[in-house]
Coordinates of C-alpha atoms in Angstrom, one line a residue:
M363 CA 7.3 1.6 10.7
L364 CA 6.9 0.3 7.2
T365 CA 9.1 2.4 5.1
Q366 CA 8.4 3.5 1.1
K367 CA 11.2 0.2 0.7
F368 CA 9.4 -2.3 2.1
R369 CA 6.4 -1.1 0.1
D370 CA 8.7 -1.2 -3.1
V371 CA 9.3 -4.6 -2.4
L372 CA 5.8 -5.2 -2.3
N373 CA 5.6 -4.2 -6.0
Y374 CA 7.4 -7.1 -7.4
E375 CA 6.8 -11.2 -6.8
G376 CA 9.1 -12.5 -4.3
V377 CA 8.4 -15.0 -1.9
V378 CA 6.7 -14.3 1.7
S379 CA 7.2 -16.3 4.8
V380 CA 4.7 -16.3 7.9
V381 CA 6.4 -17.9 11.0
T382 CA 4.7 -19.2 13.3
W383 CA 5.0 -21.1 16.6
T384 CA 3.8 -23.2 19.4
P385 CA 6.4 -24.8 22.1
A386 CA 5.7 -28.3 20.5
E387 CA 7.1 -26.5 17.2
P388 CA 7.9 -24.0 14.7
H389 CA 5.8 -23.8 10.8
I390 CA 6.3 -21.8 8.0
T391 CA 3.8 -21.1 5.2
N392 CA 4.9 -19.3 2.2
T393 CA 2.8 -16.8 0.0
W394 CA 3.5 -14.5 -2.6
N395 CA 4.7 -10.5 -2.9
S396 CA 1.6 -9.9 -4.7
Y397 CA -0.9 -10.9 -2.4
L398 CA -0.1 -8.7 0.1
T399 CA -2.1 -5.5 0.6
V400 CA -1.0 -2.6 3.4
T401 CA -3.9 -0.8 5.0
D402 CA -3.5 2.8 6.2
D403 CA -2.7 1.9 9.7
E404 CA 0.2 -0.4 8.5
R405 CA -1.8 -4.1 8.7
I406 CA -0.9 -6.8 6.1
L407 CA -4.0 -8.7 4.7
I408 CA -3.3 -11.9 3.6
P409 CA -5.5 -14.3 1.5
A410 CA -5.4 -17.0 2.8
A411 CA -7.0 -20.5 1.3
G412 CA -4.6 -23.0 3.7
F413 CA -2.8 -21.5 6.3
T414 CA -4.4 -24.4 8.3
H415 CA -1.7 -24.8 10.7
A416 CA -0.7 -21.6 11.2
E417 CA -4.4 -20.8 12.1
Q418 CA -3.8 -23.3 14.7
D419 CA -0.4 -22.1 16.1
L420 CA -2.0 -18.8 16.3
A421 CA -4.8 -19.7 18.6
Q422 CA -2.1 -20.3 21.0
N423 CA 0.3 -17.6 20.3
D424 CA -0.6 -15.2 18.1
Q425 CA 3.3 -13.9 17.7
V426 CA 4.6 -14.0 14.2
L427 CA 7.5 -13.7 12.1
F428 CA 7.2 -12.5 8.5
T429 CA 9.9 -12.0 5.9
A430 CA 9.6 -10.6 2.3
G431 CA 12.5 -9.7 -0.2
A432 CA 12.4 -8.4 -3.7
R433 CA 15.5 -8.7 -6.1
E434 CA 14.7 -6.1 -8.3
V435 CA 14.7 -3.2 -5.6
E436 CA 17.7 -2.0 -4.5
G437 CA 19.4 -3.0 -0.9
R438 CA 21.8 -1.2 1.0
D439 CA 25.2 0.0 -0.2
G440 CA 23.7 -0.6 -3.2
Y441 CA 23.7 -4.2 -2.9
Q442 CA 21.1 -5.7 -5.7
G443 CA 17.8 -6.9 -4.1
T444 CA 16.7 -6.2 -0.3
G445 CA 14.3 -8.3 2.2
F446 CA 12.5 -7.2 5.1
R447 CA 12.1 -8.9 8.7
L448 CA 8.9 -8.4 10.6
T449 CA 7.7 -9.2 13.6
G450 CA 4.2 -8.5 15.2
T451 CA 0.9 -10.3 16.0
A452 CA -1.8 -11.8 14.1
K453 CA -5.2 -12.9 13.6
F454 CA -7.6 -14.6 11.2
V455 CA -10.5 -12.9 9.7
D456 CA -13.5 -14.8 8.3
N457 CA -15.8 -11.2 7.7
G458 CA -16.2 -7.5 7.8
Q459 CA -15.6 -5.1 4.9
E460 CA -11.8 -6.0 4.8
F461 CA -12.1 -9.5 4.4
E462 CA -14.7 -9.2 1.2
Q463 CA -12.2 -6.8 -0.6
V464 CA -9.7 -9.3 -0.2
K465 CA -12.3 -12.1 -1.0
A466 CA -13.2 -9.8 -4.5
K467 CA -10.2 -10.0 -5.2
Y468 CA -9.4 -13.6 -4.2
P469 CA -12.2 -15.5 -4.9
F470 CA -10.5 -18.5 -3.2
I471 CA -10.0 -17.7 0.2
R472 CA -11.4 -19.0 3.2
K473 CA -10.3 -16.4 5.6
V474 CA -7.8 -13.5 5.8
L475 CA -5.0 -13.3 7.5
E476 CA -4.5 -9.7 9.4
I477 CA -0.6 -9.2 10.7
T478 CA 0.1 -5.7 12.8
P479 CA 3.2 -5.5 12.9
T480 CA 5.7 -4.7 16.1
S481 CA 8.6 -4.2 14.4
A482 CA 10.7 -4.3 10.9
K483 CA 14.1 -4.3 10.2
Q484 CA 15.7 -3.9 6.5
L485 CA 18.4 -6.6 6.0
L486 CA 20.4 -6.4 3.1

């Protein structure tokens, strides 16, 4: 589901937006493309120092929207830049091998946000 073009986007710096929501309100948290790790089974691991509001939302609703983009990766029809919108489920992880691997790279984190995509769409 996660195409090579999506993976190419992650090789360049750009803003990632993670949207969580409850019946009360939506919430957007941002991070950087360079912080993301894509696992062999296409889960996305994001180091989380903050993300406290997202954590509260996910305790009620595990659905997320996620966007990432990079101007340096050519989009459709020669467009300068491309971006992706993913939907999926998410949870926070604070132990285990993958947590330890991400924490070794980013010692400032308290948890890892693990996103399991259910759809991915190239926007540009």
